[in-house]
C-alpha cells in the first residue's frame, strides 16, 4: 500500500487523489443570477445531500486561481437563490460546454445553447433541458480550506424550496433511476453512466446476534 502524507503534497496532487478516490460523484448543474441580471450556469461535483429535514444540499465551489469567489458562490451570496439541475445522458454534453470559464458579464446558458424557463418559487431561471430541478434558497455560504487566511473554496448550503420532476420520472413518491439515466463524475475527464446495480438488506441487531 502506498503511504502518502497530504501535507507534503501540492493542491493539485491532493485534488487528483481525491477525485480518483471519492467516486462516483453526483453533479450539481447550478444556475445563479448576478445583480446585473446575467444568468450563470456551472457544474460542480463536490456536491451532496446534507439533511432531509429541512431538505439541505451542499456544494463546494472552488475559488479562482487569484483567490476570488467564482460567479456561482458570489451570485448565490448576493441574490440568495440558485437552482440545481440533475445531469443525465441527455444533457451532459451541454453541461460540459457550460464549464468554459466565461467572464461574469457573459452567460454560459446562451453559450451552451440551453433554454431558460421560469422557476416556480425562486427568481433564478431553471433550464428546460434538465428533467429534475431543485430550487433553493441560500442558507449559508462558508469560506473553507486554503492557506495563510485565503480560503480555497466557498461551501454553498441551499435549502430546497421546490422540486420539479418530469412526469415519467416520478414513481411511488420517488425517482425512477433507470428512466433518468443519471451521469456521475469520475477522475480526469471521465464520466460514469448508470449501470449494473444490486441490493443489500440492512442488518438488524437481532440478525447479528443469531
Short mmCIF file of N, CA, C and O in Angstrom, two decimals, residues 146-198:
data_model
loop_
_atom_site.label_atom_id
_atom_site.label_comp_id
_atom_site.label_asym_id
_atom_site.label_seq_id
_atom_site.Cartn_x
_atom_site.Cartn_y
_atom_site.Cartn_z
N UNK A 146 -7.86 26.29 2.30
CA UNK A 146 -6.88 27.30 1.95
C UNK A 146 -5.72 27.39 2.93
O UNK A 146 -5.64 26.64 3.91
N UNK A 147 -4.83 28.32 2.65
CA UNK A 147 -3.66 28.55 3.48
C UNK A 147 -3.46 30.06 3.67
O UNK A 147 -3.84 30.85 2.82
N UNK A 148 -2.83 30.42 4.78
CA UNK A 148 -2.50 31.82 5.01
C UNK A 148 -3.69 32.74 5.06
O UNK A 148 -3.59 33.91 4.68
N UNK A 149 -4.83 32.20 5.51
CA UNK A 149 -6.02 33.04 5.62
C UNK A 149 -6.78 33.24 4.33
O UNK A 149 -7.78 33.95 4.29
N UNK A 150 -6.32 32.60 3.24
CA UNK A 150 -7.00 32.70 1.94
C UNK A 150 -7.77 31.41 1.68
O UNK A 150 -7.16 30.36 1.45
N UNK A 151 -9.12 31.44 1.72
CA UNK A 151 -9.90 30.22 1.50
C UNK A 151 -9.66 29.60 0.13
O UNK A 151 -9.35 30.31 -0.83
N UNK A 152 -9.81 28.29 0.06
CA UNK A 152 -9.66 27.58 -1.21
C UNK A 152 -10.99 27.40 -1.92
O UNK A 152 -11.04 27.16 -3.13
N UNK A 153 -12.09 27.49 -1.16
CA UNK A 153 -13.42 27.25 -1.74
C UNK A 153 -14.48 27.94 -0.89
O UNK A 153 -14.22 28.40 0.22
N UNK A 154 -15.68 28.00 -1.45
CA UNK A 154 -16.85 28.51 -0.73
C UNK A 154 -17.88 27.39 -0.69
O UNK A 154 -18.25 26.85 -1.74
N UNK A 155 -18.31 27.03 0.53
CA UNK A 155 -19.29 25.96 0.68
C UNK A 155 -20.68 26.57 0.68
O UNK A 155 -21.07 27.29 1.60
N UNK A 156 -21.40 26.30 -0.39
CA UNK A 156 -22.73 26.86 -0.61
C UNK A 156 -23.79 25.89 -0.10
O UNK A 156 -23.91 24.77 -0.60
N UNK A 157 -24.52 26.30 0.94
CA UNK A 157 -25.58 25.46 1.51
C UNK A 157 -26.93 26.02 1.09
O UNK A 157 -27.22 27.21 1.31
N UNK A 158 -27.74 25.19 0.47
CA UNK A 158 -29.04 25.63 0.00
C UNK A 158 -30.19 24.81 0.57
O UNK A 158 -30.05 23.59 0.75
N UNK A 159 -31.27 25.48 0.85
CA UNK A 159 -32.49 24.80 1.30
C UNK A 159 -33.42 24.63 0.10
O UNK A 159 -33.78 25.61 -0.57
N UNK A 160 -33.79 23.40 -0.18
CA UNK A 160 -34.68 23.13 -1.32
C UNK A 160 -36.08 23.63 -0.97
O UNK A 160 -36.67 23.20 0.03
N UNK A 161 -36.59 24.55 -1.79
CA UNK A 161 -37.92 25.11 -1.54
C UNK A 161 -38.94 24.65 -2.60
O UNK A 161 -40.13 24.91 -2.45
N UNK A 162 -38.45 23.97 -3.63
CA UNK A 162 -39.37 23.45 -4.66
C UNK A 162 -38.68 22.37 -5.47
O UNK A 162 -37.52 22.53 -5.86
N UNK A 163 -39.38 21.27 -5.72
CA UNK A 163 -38.90 20.21 -6.60
C UNK A 163 -39.66 20.28 -7.92
O UNK A 163 -40.88 20.45 -7.93
N UNK A 164 -38.94 20.10 -9.01
CA UNK A 164 -39.55 19.99 -10.34
C UNK A 164 -39.08 18.68 -10.94
O UNK A 164 -37.88 18.49 -11.18
N UNK A 165 -40.01 17.73 -11.15
CA UNK A 165 -39.64 16.39 -11.63
C UNK A 165 -40.50 16.04 -12.83
O UNK A 165 -41.74 16.17 -12.79
N UNK A 166 -39.88 15.57 -13.91
CA UNK A 166 -40.61 15.15 -15.10
C UNK A 166 -41.58 14.03 -14.75
O UNK A 166 -41.27 13.15 -13.94
N UNK A 167 -42.76 14.06 -15.35
CA UNK A 167 -43.81 13.08 -15.04
C UNK A 167 -43.34 11.64 -15.18
O UNK A 167 -43.67 10.78 -14.36
N UNK A 168 -42.54 11.37 -16.23
CA UNK A 168 -42.13 9.99 -16.47
C UNK A 168 -41.07 9.50 -15.49
O UNK A 168 -40.76 8.30 -15.45
N UNK A 169 -40.53 10.39 -14.67
CA UNK A 169 -39.51 10.01 -13.70
C UNK A 169 -40.08 9.82 -12.29
O UNK A 169 -39.46 9.18 -11.46
N UNK A 170 -41.26 10.39 -12.04
CA UNK A 170 -41.84 10.35 -10.69
C UNK A 170 -42.58 9.04 -10.50
O UNK A 170 -43.53 8.73 -11.20
N UNK A 171 -42.12 8.23 -9.53
CA UNK A 171 -42.67 6.89 -9.35
C UNK A 171 -42.78 6.58 -7.85
O UNK A 171 -41.77 6.54 -7.14
N UNK A 172 -43.99 6.36 -7.38
CA UNK A 172 -44.24 5.98 -5.98
C UNK A 172 -43.58 6.95 -5.00
O UNK A 172 -43.00 6.55 -3.99
N UNK A 173 -43.67 8.23 -5.32
CA UNK A 173 -43.11 9.24 -4.44
C UNK A 173 -41.62 9.44 -4.56
O UNK A 173 -41.03 10.24 -3.83
N UNK A 174 -40.98 8.71 -5.46
CA UNK A 174 -39.53 8.83 -5.65
C UNK A 174 -39.17 8.99 -7.12
O UNK A 174 -40.01 9.35 -7.94
N UNK A 175 -37.90 8.72 -7.44
CA UNK A 175 -37.39 8.90 -8.79
C UNK A 175 -37.07 7.55 -9.42
O UNK A 175 -36.45 6.69 -8.79
N UNK A 176 -37.49 7.36 -10.67
CA UNK A 176 -37.17 6.16 -11.44
C UNK A 176 -35.76 6.34 -12.02
O UNK A 176 -35.57 7.00 -13.03
N UNK A 177 -34.78 5.78 -11.34
CA UNK A 177 -33.38 5.97 -11.74
C UNK A 177 -33.09 5.41 -13.12
O UNK A 177 -32.34 6.00 -13.89
N UNK A 178 -33.70 4.29 -13.44
CA UNK A 178 -33.48 3.67 -14.75
C UNK A 178 -33.93 4.60 -15.87
O UNK A 178 -33.27 4.72 -16.90
N UNK A 179 -35.07 5.26 -15.67
CA UNK A 179 -35.58 6.18 -16.68
C UNK A 179 -34.77 7.47 -16.73
O UNK A 179 -34.61 8.08 -17.79
N UNK A 180 -34.24 7.89 -15.59
CA UNK A 180 -33.46 9.12 -15.54
C UNK A 180 -32.12 9.00 -16.25
O UNK A 180 -31.69 9.91 -16.95
N UNK A 181 -31.44 7.87 -16.07
CA UNK A 181 -30.11 7.65 -16.63
C UNK A 181 -29.13 8.74 -16.20
O UNK A 181 -28.56 9.47 -17.02
N UNK A 182 -28.92 8.88 -14.87
CA UNK A 182 -28.03 9.94 -14.38
C UNK A 182 -26.59 9.69 -14.77
O UNK A 182 -26.17 8.55 -15.03
N UNK A 183 -25.83 10.76 -14.78
CA UNK A 183 -24.40 10.71 -15.10
C UNK A 183 -23.62 11.19 -13.89
O UNK A 183 -24.02 12.15 -13.23
N UNK A 184 -22.52 10.53 -13.59
CA UNK A 184 -21.69 10.92 -12.46
C UNK A 184 -20.30 11.32 -12.93
O UNK A 184 -19.89 11.02 -14.06
N UNK A 185 -19.58 11.99 -12.06
CA UNK A 185 -18.22 12.43 -12.36
C UNK A 185 -17.23 11.44 -11.78
O UNK A 185 -17.38 10.97 -10.65
N UNK A 186 -16.20 11.12 -12.56
CA UNK A 186 -15.11 10.26 -12.11
C UNK A 186 -13.83 11.10 -12.07
O UNK A 186 -13.89 12.29 -11.81
N UNK A 187 -12.69 10.50 -12.33
CA UNK A 187 -11.43 11.24 -12.32
C UNK A 187 -11.12 11.79 -13.70
O UNK A 187 -11.64 11.32 -14.72
N UNK A 188 -10.25 12.82 -13.74
CA UNK A 188 -9.84 13.40 -15.02
C UNK A 188 -11.03 13.91 -15.80
O UNK A 188 -11.88 14.63 -15.28
N UNK A 189 -11.11 13.52 -17.08
CA UNK A 189 -12.23 13.90 -17.94
C UNK A 189 -13.28 12.80 -18.04
O UNK A 189 -14.14 12.83 -18.92
N UNK A 190 -13.23 11.84 -17.14
CA UNK A 190 -14.10 10.67 -17.21
C UNK A 190 -15.44 10.91 -16.50
O UNK A 190 -15.50 11.55 -15.45
N UNK A 191 -16.50 10.34 -17.10
CA UNK A 191 -17.84 10.35 -16.52
C UNK A 191 -18.34 8.91 -16.41
O UNK A 191 -17.84 8.02 -17.11
N UNK A 192 -19.31 8.70 -15.55
CA UNK A 192 -19.89 7.37 -15.41
C UNK A 192 -21.37 7.38 -15.73
O UNK A 192 -22.09 8.32 -15.38
N UNK A 193 -21.83 6.33 -16.41
CA UNK A 193 -23.24 6.16 -16.70
C UNK A 193 -23.87 5.23 -15.67
O UNK A 193 -23.19 4.47 -15.00
N UNK A 194 -25.18 5.30 -15.58
CA UNK A 194 -25.92 4.39 -14.70
C UNK A 194 -25.78 2.98 -15.25
O UNK A 194 -26.01 2.73 -16.43
N UNK A 195 -25.36 2.04 -14.42
CA UNK A 195 -25.13 0.68 -14.90
C UNK A 195 -25.72 -0.38 -14.00
O UNK A 195 -26.82 -0.22 -13.47
N UNK A 196 -24.98 -1.45 -13.81
CA UNK A 196 -25.45 -2.58 -13.02
C UNK A 196 -25.64 -2.19 -11.56
O UNK A 196 -24.81 -1.50 -10.98
N UNK A 197 -26.73 -2.64 -10.96
CA UNK A 197 -27.00 -2.35 -9.56
C UNK A 197 -27.31 -3.64 -8.81
O UNK A 197 -27.60 -4.68 -9.42
N UNK A 198 -27.23 -3.59 -7.48
CA UNK A 198 -27.63 -4.72 -6.65
C UNK A 198 -28.15 -4.18 -5.33
O UNK A 198 -27.92 -3.02 -4.98
#
